[in-house]
Amino acid sequence: MSDRNVVTWTSLMSGYINIGQPKSTLQLFQQMPRNYIFPNPFTFATAINACSYLSDVETGRRTHSLIVISGFHSNLVVCTSLINMYGKSNYVDESRRVFDSMENKNVVSWTSMVSVYTQNALGEDALSLFREFINSRSYEPNQFLLSSVINACASLAKLVTGKVTHCCVIRHGYDTNEVVGSSLIDMYTKCGLFDYSDKIFKRIRNPGLIPYTSMIVGAAKYGLGRFSLHLFEEMLKKGIIPNGVTFLGVLHACSHSGLVDTGLEYLNSMHEKHRIYPDSKHYICAVDMLGRTGRLDEACQLAKFVPPDAEDIEILWGSLLSSSRTYGRLDIATEAGERLIEINQRLATAYVTMSNTSASVGDWENAYRLRSEMNKSGINKEPGRSWVELRDKVYVFYAGNVKSCARGDEVVSLLKELEVRIKERGYVRGRKGLVFVDVEDEVEEMIVGLHSEKLALGFGLISIPKGATIRVIKNLRMCLDCHEFFKVVSEIVERDFIVRDVNRFHHFRDGSCTCNDFW
């Protein structure tokens, strides 16, 4: 091509991004000055998009300097690209500085900034900025802005705000939109309203991969494993091609429903039938699936198959360690714990679980040794915390901390009363996996009785109107004792409780849980 200009250079740069070769885009960009071709705003935006694709913030910063020198620092397209680039590299403050410097903003730039907050787990900031957008009354929200806001509500489990945003979705005619619908499915699932998710899914005309995947993952986390697999098979019959995330949902469904052989068949089918190579996350699910059903030798062999530098390798060995503790396999627990400590010497979970495993088989000497090593190294376990939303305000509760507990005295009084009532029904606190090492009964009663989810439940019972479902979010796995406590109390007070822990949902009703005591 003899007559090359900035448009042809920019088009070629953009083409390289479209075929997944952002490095070639930047190489072309660097060659332009030597060919006396000077970038325009679209050229700069394309180069910044390449940096974003590569998470190359240093090259992005240098390009940003050239943008300022060239006088394009207020250009709408360029600034929006900069917001996205800094956000994807976790430089949120830089994104906000670019956003605030813009003289003119459109709905795309507002959407980019809200998305940056959401993607970086700053949900409150995302919602605050959206309120600012609404109050400005400058533009109508588009599907991508609404989707980002709903995702922020999902990450915070803010059901009230999520419902208000859903009203906004309906008002602007996006209630059957696939992008928005998928976000709504995820939001209602994470807030413990899977029935709502199902209704939204059914309203989407010809749902594609993303809505199906959202439903498959949501059903799996809610303990509806067979329904999740039904959706997957339905999707295949419609000719929709699954991706790696879809298979994660399928494997998760099998893991939490005890469908081990079925799960292994799906794992093998990924490459054989669908040409998708399983990654470390899929093998983590498979190890977890085998471990939950006591097939620990198979789980251990599969874990060793995963490269030691694989992503999320800590989660893999942590899952195996937890399963080994459940089934009293000290040999595998020791190996898994040692692998975890090799990866991260300050990982409290490894020490705690190894100690509990030793204690469960009567090896108190080793349990105390591990506890001593933890104390000497100054390693502390992440404190358990739970939270409840009431009238769009979030109340947080910490394990063993009554002083910071809202209506603390009333909560403790109610919990004591409930303890008496459930003991009258023959309930006795379980011993397995509740405390770090052996302690006196009175001390154990105190430790388990003040777990954060119990404090949250007590607050919910005295603060949330009768008949309304109490929803609790927890940062750790729900312990066996609290699980039994919630089951019995749900029958006594005739109320539904939904607990979202780090692994899944538990819906308690009439003395039972949707997980069927398998989690």
PDB file of N, CA, C and O in Angstrom, residues 124 127 130-131 149-150 152-169 171 184 187-193 196 387-395 464-465 468-469 471 473 500:
ATOM      1  N   GLU A 124     -19.924   0.202  46.743  1.00  0.00           N
ATOM      2  CA  GLU A 124     -20.544   1.412  47.304  1.00  0.00           C
ATOM      3  C   GLU A 124     -20.207   2.633  46.469  1.00  0.00           C
ATOM      4  O   GLU A 124     -21.048   3.507  46.240  1.00  0.00           O
ATOM      5  N   LEU A 127     -22.313   2.568  43.292  1.00  0.00           N
ATOM      6  CA  LEU A 127     -23.697   3.003  43.529  1.00  0.00           C
ATOM      7  C   LEU A 127     -23.774   4.504  43.766  1.00  0.00           C
ATOM      8  O   LEU A 127     -24.714   5.172  43.305  1.00  0.00           O
ATOM      9  N   PHE A 130     -23.506   6.189  40.431  1.00  0.00           N
ATOM     10  CA  PHE A 130     -24.733   6.022  39.664  1.00  0.00           C
ATOM     11  C   PHE A 130     -25.808   6.996  40.141  1.00  0.00           C
ATOM     12  O   PHE A 130     -26.542   7.570  39.324  1.00  0.00           O
ATOM     13  N   ARG A 131     -25.886   7.191  41.470  1.00  0.00           N
ATOM     14  CA  ARG A 131     -26.838   8.178  41.996  1.00  0.00           C
ATOM     15  C   ARG A 131     -26.504   9.579  41.476  1.00  0.00           C
ATOM     16  O   ARG A 131     -27.405  10.359  41.140  1.00  0.00           O
ATOM     17  N   VAL A 149     -24.308  -1.498  37.492  1.00  0.00           N
ATOM     18  CA  VAL A 149     -24.908  -1.120  38.778  1.00  0.00           C
ATOM     19  C   VAL A 149     -25.505  -2.348  39.468  1.00  0.00           C
ATOM     20  O   VAL A 149     -25.339  -2.544  40.683  1.00  0.00           O
ATOM     21  N   ILE A 150     -26.183  -3.188  38.702  1.00  0.00           N
ATOM     22  CA  ILE A 150     -26.770  -4.406  39.271  1.00  0.00           C
ATOM     23  C   ILE A 150     -25.667  -5.335  39.782  1.00  0.00           C
ATOM     24  O   ILE A 150     -25.809  -5.961  40.844  1.00  0.00           O
ATOM     25  N   ALA A 152     -22.871  -4.376  40.996  1.00  0.00           N
ATOM     26  CA  ALA A 152     -22.422  -3.791  42.266  1.00  0.00           C
ATOM     27  C   ALA A 152     -23.359  -4.208  43.395  1.00  0.00           C
ATOM     28  O   ALA A 152     -22.912  -4.556  44.497  1.00  0.00           O
ATOM     29  N   CYS A 153     -24.666  -4.182  43.134  1.00  0.00           N
ATOM     30  CA  CYS A 153     -25.648  -4.627  44.141  1.00  0.00           C
ATOM     31  C   CYS A 153     -25.430  -6.096  44.492  1.00  0.00           C
ATOM     32  O   CYS A 153     -25.530  -6.497  45.659  1.00  0.00           O
ATOM     33  N   ALA A 154     -25.110  -6.905  43.482  1.00  0.00           N
ATOM     34  CA  ALA A 154     -24.880  -8.339  43.703  1.00  0.00           C
ATOM     35  C   ALA A 154     -23.665  -8.565  44.586  1.00  0.00           C
ATOM     36  O   ALA A 154     -23.690  -9.389  45.502  1.00  0.00           O
ATOM     37  N   SER A 155     -22.582  -7.822  44.321  1.00  0.00           N
ATOM     38  CA  SER A 155     -21.355  -8.012  45.100  1.00  0.00           C
ATOM     39  C   SER A 155     -21.555  -7.628  46.557  1.00  0.00           C
ATOM     40  O   SER A 155     -20.924  -8.194  47.450  1.00  0.00           O
ATOM     41  N   LEU A 156     -22.441  -6.658  46.804  1.00  0.00           N
ATOM     42  CA  LEU A 156     -22.710  -6.199  48.169  1.00  0.00           C
ATOM     43  C   LEU A 156     -23.901  -6.919  48.800  1.00  0.00           C
ATOM     44  O   LEU A 156     -24.180  -6.723  49.983  1.00  0.00           O
ATOM     45  N   ALA A 157     -24.587  -7.734  47.996  1.00  0.00           N
ATOM     46  CA  ALA A 157     -25.824  -8.400  48.439  1.00  0.00           C
ATOM     47  C   ALA A 157     -26.842  -7.380  48.938  1.00  0.00           C
ATOM     48  O   ALA A 157     -27.551  -7.616  49.925  1.00  0.00           O
ATOM     49  N   LYS A 158     -26.939  -6.236  48.243  1.00  0.00           N
ATOM     50  CA  LYS A 158     -27.881  -5.174  48.630  1.00  0.00           C
ATOM     51  C   LYS A 158     -29.183  -5.381  47.856  1.00  0.00           C
ATOM     52  O   LYS A 158     -29.362  -4.874  46.742  1.00  0.00           O
ATOM     53  N   LEU A 159     -30.076  -6.123  48.463  1.00  0.00           N
ATOM     54  CA  LEU A 159     -31.308  -6.511  47.799  1.00  0.00           C
ATOM     55  C   LEU A 159     -32.218  -5.309  47.540  1.00  0.00           C
ATOM     56  O   LEU A 159     -32.783  -5.180  46.451  1.00  0.00           O
ATOM     57  N   VAL A 160     -32.355  -4.423  48.515  1.00  0.00           N
ATOM     58  CA  VAL A 160     -33.255  -3.274  48.363  1.00  0.00           C
ATOM     59  C   VAL A 160     -32.799  -2.400  47.207  1.00  0.00           C
ATOM     60  O   VAL A 160     -33.585  -2.037  46.325  1.00  0.00           O
ATOM     61  N   THR A 161     -31.504  -2.055  47.184  1.00  0.00           N
ATOM     62  CA  THR A 161     -30.972  -1.231  46.097  1.00  0.00           C
ATOM     63  C   THR A 161     -31.094  -1.968  44.773  1.00  0.00           C
ATOM     64  O   THR A 161     -31.377  -1.359  43.732  1.00  0.00           O
ATOM     65  N   GLY A 162     -30.885  -3.281  44.801  1.00  0.00           N
ATOM     66  CA  GLY A 162     -31.028  -4.075  43.593  1.00  0.00           C
ATOM     67  C   GLY A 162     -32.438  -4.034  43.040  1.00  0.00           C
ATOM     68  O   GLY A 162     -32.648  -3.925  41.824  1.00  0.00           O
ATOM     69  N   LYS A 163     -33.416  -4.099  43.925  1.00  0.00           N
ATOM     70  CA  LYS A 163     -34.816  -4.031  43.480  1.00  0.00           C
ATOM     71  C   LYS A 163     -35.156  -2.653  42.911  1.00  0.00           C
ATOM     72  O   LYS A 163     -35.888  -2.545  41.917  1.00  0.00           O
ATOM     73  N   VAL A 164     -34.607  -1.610  43.533  1.00  0.00           N
ATOM     74  CA  VAL A 164     -34.833  -0.248  43.011  1.00  0.00           C
ATOM     75  C   VAL A 164     -34.233  -0.121  41.611  1.00  0.00           C
ATOM     76  O   VAL A 164     -34.849   0.456  40.696  1.00  0.00           O
ATOM     77  N   THR A 165     -33.023  -0.674  41.433  1.00  0.00           N
ATOM     78  CA  THR A 165     -32.381  -0.629  40.118  1.00  0.00           C
ATOM     79  C   THR A 165     -33.179  -1.451  39.109  1.00  0.00           C
ATOM     80  O   THR A 165     -33.284  -1.080  37.934  1.00  0.00           O
ATOM     81  N   HIS A 166     -33.760  -2.564  39.567  1.00  0.00           N
ATOM     82  CA  HIS A 166     -34.607  -3.384  38.691  1.00  0.00           C
ATOM     83  C   HIS A 166     -35.798  -2.556  38.195  1.00  0.00           C
ATOM     84  O   HIS A 166     -36.187  -2.653  37.020  1.00  0.00           O
ATOM     85  N   CYS A 167     -36.358  -1.746  39.061  1.00  0.00           N
ATOM     86  CA  CYS A 167     -37.464  -0.854  38.649  1.00  0.00           C
ATOM     87  C   CYS A 167     -36.996   0.109  37.560  1.00  0.00           C
ATOM     88  O   CYS A 167     -37.718   0.383  36.594  1.00  0.00           O
ATOM     89  N   CYS A 168     -35.768   0.615  37.721  1.00  0.00           N
ATOM     90  CA  CYS A 168     -35.176   1.510  36.722  1.00  0.00           C
ATOM     91  C   CYS A 168     -35.002   0.774  35.393  1.00  0.00           C
ATOM     92  O   CYS A 168     -35.244   1.328  34.321  1.00  0.00           O
ATOM     93  N   VAL A 169     -34.615  -0.484  35.472  1.00  0.00           N
ATOM     94  CA  VAL A 169     -34.459  -1.323  34.275  1.00  0.00           C
ATOM     95  C   VAL A 169     -35.791  -1.437  33.532  1.00  0.00           C
ATOM     96  O   VAL A 169     -35.866  -1.260  32.305  1.00  0.00           O
ATOM     97  N   ARG A 171     -38.402   0.538  33.805  1.00  0.00           N
ATOM     98  CA  ARG A 171     -38.833   1.868  33.344  1.00  0.00           C
ATOM     99  C   ARG A 171     -38.180   2.255  32.013  1.00  0.00           C
ATOM    100  O   ARG A 171     -38.797   2.935  31.183  1.00  0.00           O
ATOM    101  N   LEU A 184     -29.240  -9.371  36.451  1.00  0.00           N
ATOM    102  CA  LEU A 184     -30.335  -9.507  37.418  1.00  0.00           C
ATOM    103  C   LEU A 184     -30.410 -10.932  37.964  1.00  0.00           C
ATOM    104  O   LEU A 184     -30.645 -11.139  39.161  1.00  0.00           O
ATOM    105  N   MET A 187     -27.682 -11.188  40.477  1.00  0.00           N
ATOM    106  CA  MET A 187     -27.952 -10.383  41.671  1.00  0.00           C
ATOM    107  C   MET A 187     -28.978 -11.050  42.584  1.00  0.00           C
ATOM    108  O   MET A 187     -28.750 -11.188  43.795  1.00  0.00           O
ATOM    109  N   TYR A 188     -30.086 -11.497  42.014  1.00  0.00           N
ATOM    110  CA  TYR A 188     -31.116 -12.120  42.850  1.00  0.00           C
ATOM    111  C   TYR A 188     -30.632 -13.452  43.427  1.00  0.00           C
ATOM    112  O   TYR A 188     -30.979 -13.812  44.555  1.00  0.00           O
ATOM    113  N   THR A 189     -29.822 -14.178  42.660  1.00  0.00           N
ATOM    114  CA  THR A 189     -29.258 -15.419  43.186  1.00  0.00           C
ATOM    115  C   THR A 189     -28.372 -15.130  44.387  1.00  0.00           C
ATOM    116  O   THR A 189     -28.475 -15.789  45.438  1.00  0.00           O
ATOM    117  N   LYS A 190     -27.492 -14.139  44.275  1.00  0.00           N
ATOM    118  CA  LYS A 190     -26.569 -13.817  45.364  1.00  0.00           C
ATOM    119  C   LYS A 190     -27.281 -13.226  46.575  1.00  0.00           C
ATOM    120  O   LYS A 190     -26.722 -13.218  47.673  1.00  0.00           O
ATOM    121  N   CYS A 191     -28.488 -12.729  46.359  1.00  0.00           N
ATOM    122  CA  CYS A 191     -29.288 -12.225  47.479  1.00  0.00           C
ATOM    123  C   CYS A 191     -30.236 -13.293  48.025  1.00  0.00           C
ATOM    124  O   CYS A 191     -31.068 -13.012  48.889  1.00  0.00           O
ATOM    125  N   GLY A 192     -30.123 -14.516  47.499  1.00  0.00           N
ATOM    126  CA  GLY A 192     -30.919 -15.626  48.035  1.00  0.00           C
ATOM    127  C   GLY A 192     -32.334 -15.699  47.512  1.00  0.00           C
ATOM    128  O   GLY A 192     -33.201 -16.277  48.162  1.00  0.00           O
ATOM    129  N   LEU A 193     -32.587 -15.139  46.321  1.00  0.00           N
ATOM    130  CA  LEU A 193     -33.933 -15.190  45.729  1.00  0.00           C
ATOM    131  C   LEU A 193     -33.856 -15.871  44.368  1.00  0.00           C
ATOM    132  O   LEU A 193     -34.067 -15.249  43.324  1.00  0.00           O
ATOM    133  N   TYR A 196     -36.766 -15.580  41.907  1.00  0.00           N
ATOM    134  CA  TYR A 196     -36.791 -14.362  41.103  1.00  0.00           C
ATOM    135  C   TYR A 196     -35.893 -14.528  39.882  1.00  0.00           C
ATOM    136  O   TYR A 196     -36.232 -14.099  38.771  1.00  0.00           O
ATOM    137  N   TRP A 387     -23.120 -10.338  57.922  1.00  0.00           N
ATOM    138  CA  TRP A 387     -23.860  -9.080  57.856  1.00  0.00           C
ATOM    139  C   TRP A 387     -25.285  -9.312  57.367  1.00  0.00           C
ATOM    140  O   TRP A 387     -25.586 -10.285  56.695  1.00  0.00           O
ATOM    141  N   VAL A 388     -26.126  -8.369  57.781  1.00  0.00           N
ATOM    142  CA  VAL A 388     -27.556  -8.405  57.476  1.00  0.00           C
ATOM    143  C   VAL A 388     -27.954  -7.036  56.960  1.00  0.00           C
ATOM    144  O   VAL A 388     -27.492  -6.011  57.481  1.00  0.00           O
ATOM    145  N   GLU A 389     -28.804  -7.000  55.941  1.00  0.00           N
ATOM    146  CA  GLU A 389     -29.302  -5.729  55.421  1.00  0.00           C
ATOM    147  C   GLU A 389     -30.692  -5.460  55.993  1.00  0.00           C
ATOM    148  O   GLU A 389     -31.563  -6.333  55.992  1.00  0.00           O
ATOM    149  N   LEU A 390     -30.896  -4.248  56.497  1.00  0.00           N
ATOM    150  CA  LEU A 390     -32.186  -3.843  57.036  1.00  0.00           C
ATOM    151  C   LEU A 390     -32.455  -2.401  56.630  1.00  0.00           C
ATOM    152  O   LEU A 390     -31.677  -1.498  56.954  1.00  0.00           O
ATOM    153  N   ARG A 391     -33.521  -2.196  55.890  1.00  0.00           N
ATOM    154  CA  ARG A 391     -33.901  -0.857  55.401  1.00  0.00           C
ATOM    155  C   ARG A 391     -32.728  -0.175  54.687  1.00  0.00           C
ATOM    156  O   ARG A 391     -32.394   0.976  54.949  1.00  0.00           O
ATOM    157  N   ASP A 392     -32.110  -0.915  53.803  1.00  0.00           N
ATOM    158  CA  ASP A 392     -31.003  -0.436  52.965  1.00  0.00           C
ATOM    159  C   ASP A 392     -29.762  -0.053  53.766  1.00  0.00           C
ATOM    160  O   ASP A 392     -28.882   0.650  53.272  1.00  0.00           O
ATOM    161  N   LYS A 393     -29.679  -0.523  55.008  1.00  0.00           N
ATOM    162  CA  LYS A 393     -28.478  -0.320  55.811  1.00  0.00           C
ATOM    163  C   LYS A 393     -27.902  -1.686  56.164  1.00  0.00           C
ATOM    164  O   LYS A 393     -28.643  -2.621  56.468  1.00  0.00           O
ATOM    165  N   VAL A 394     -26.566  -1.794  56.103  1.00  0.00           N
ATOM    166  CA  VAL A 394     -25.902  -3.071  56.366  1.00  0.00           C
ATOM    167  C   VAL A 394     -25.369  -3.090  57.798  1.00  0.00           C
ATOM    168  O   VAL A 394     -24.659  -2.177  58.220  1.00  0.00           O
ATOM    169  N   TYR A 395     -25.717  -4.138  58.543  1.00  0.00           N
ATOM    170  CA  TYR A 395     -25.239  -4.325  59.919  1.00  0.00           C
ATOM    171  C   TYR A 395     -24.249  -5.496  59.926  1.00  0.00           C
ATOM    172  O   TYR A 395     -24.575  -6.591  59.458  1.00  0.00           O
ATOM    173  N   ILE A 464     -36.186  -7.663  62.120  1.00  0.00           N
ATOM    174  CA  ILE A 464     -36.865  -7.827  60.835  1.00  0.00           C
ATOM    175  C   ILE A 464     -38.279  -8.333  61.099  1.00  0.00           C
ATOM    176  O   ILE A 464     -38.473  -9.285  61.869  1.00  0.00           O
ATOM    177  N   PRO A 465     -39.292  -7.714  60.502  1.00  0.00           N
ATOM    178  CA  PRO A 465     -40.689  -8.085  60.779  1.00  0.00           C
ATOM    179  C   PRO A 465     -40.969  -9.573  60.624  1.00  0.00           C
ATOM    180  O   PRO A 465     -40.387 -10.246  59.768  1.00  0.00           O
ATOM    181  N   ALA A 468     -41.028 -12.194  57.345  1.00  0.00           N
ATOM    182  CA  ALA A 468     -40.035 -11.868  56.320  1.00  0.00           C
ATOM    183  C   ALA A 468     -38.837 -12.809  56.454  1.00  0.00           C
ATOM    184  O   ALA A 468     -38.441 -13.184  57.555  1.00  0.00           O
ATOM    185  N   THR A 469     -38.273 -13.200  55.322  1.00  0.00           N
ATOM    186  CA  THR A 469     -37.089 -14.069  55.324  1.00  0.00           C
ATOM    187  C   THR A 469     -35.884 -13.288  55.833  1.00  0.00           C
ATOM    188  O   THR A 469     -35.675 -12.132  55.468  1.00  0.00           O
ATOM    189  N   ARG A 471     -31.961 -12.844  55.769  1.00  0.00           N
ATOM    190  CA  ARG A 471     -30.835 -13.170  54.890  1.00  0.00           C
ATOM    191  C   ARG A 471     -29.522 -12.762  55.551  1.00  0.00           C
ATOM    192  O   ARG A 471     -29.348 -11.605  55.914  1.00  0.00           O
ATOM    193  N   ILE A 473     -25.209 -12.970  55.234  1.00  0.00           N
ATOM    194  CA  ILE A 473     -24.031 -13.222  54.405  1.00  0.00           C
ATOM    195  C   ILE A 473     -22.854 -13.471  55.341  1.00  0.00           C
ATOM    196  O   ILE A 473     -22.679 -12.752  56.332  1.00  0.00           O
ATOM    197  N   ARG A 500     -25.733 -17.087  52.969  1.00  0.00           N
ATOM    198  CA  ARG A 500     -24.763 -17.201  51.868  1.00  0.00           C
ATOM    199  C   ARG A 500     -23.374 -17.206  52.480  1.00  0.00           C
ATOM    200  O   ARG A 500     -22.908 -16.177  52.961  1.00  0.00           O
TER     201      ARG A 500
END
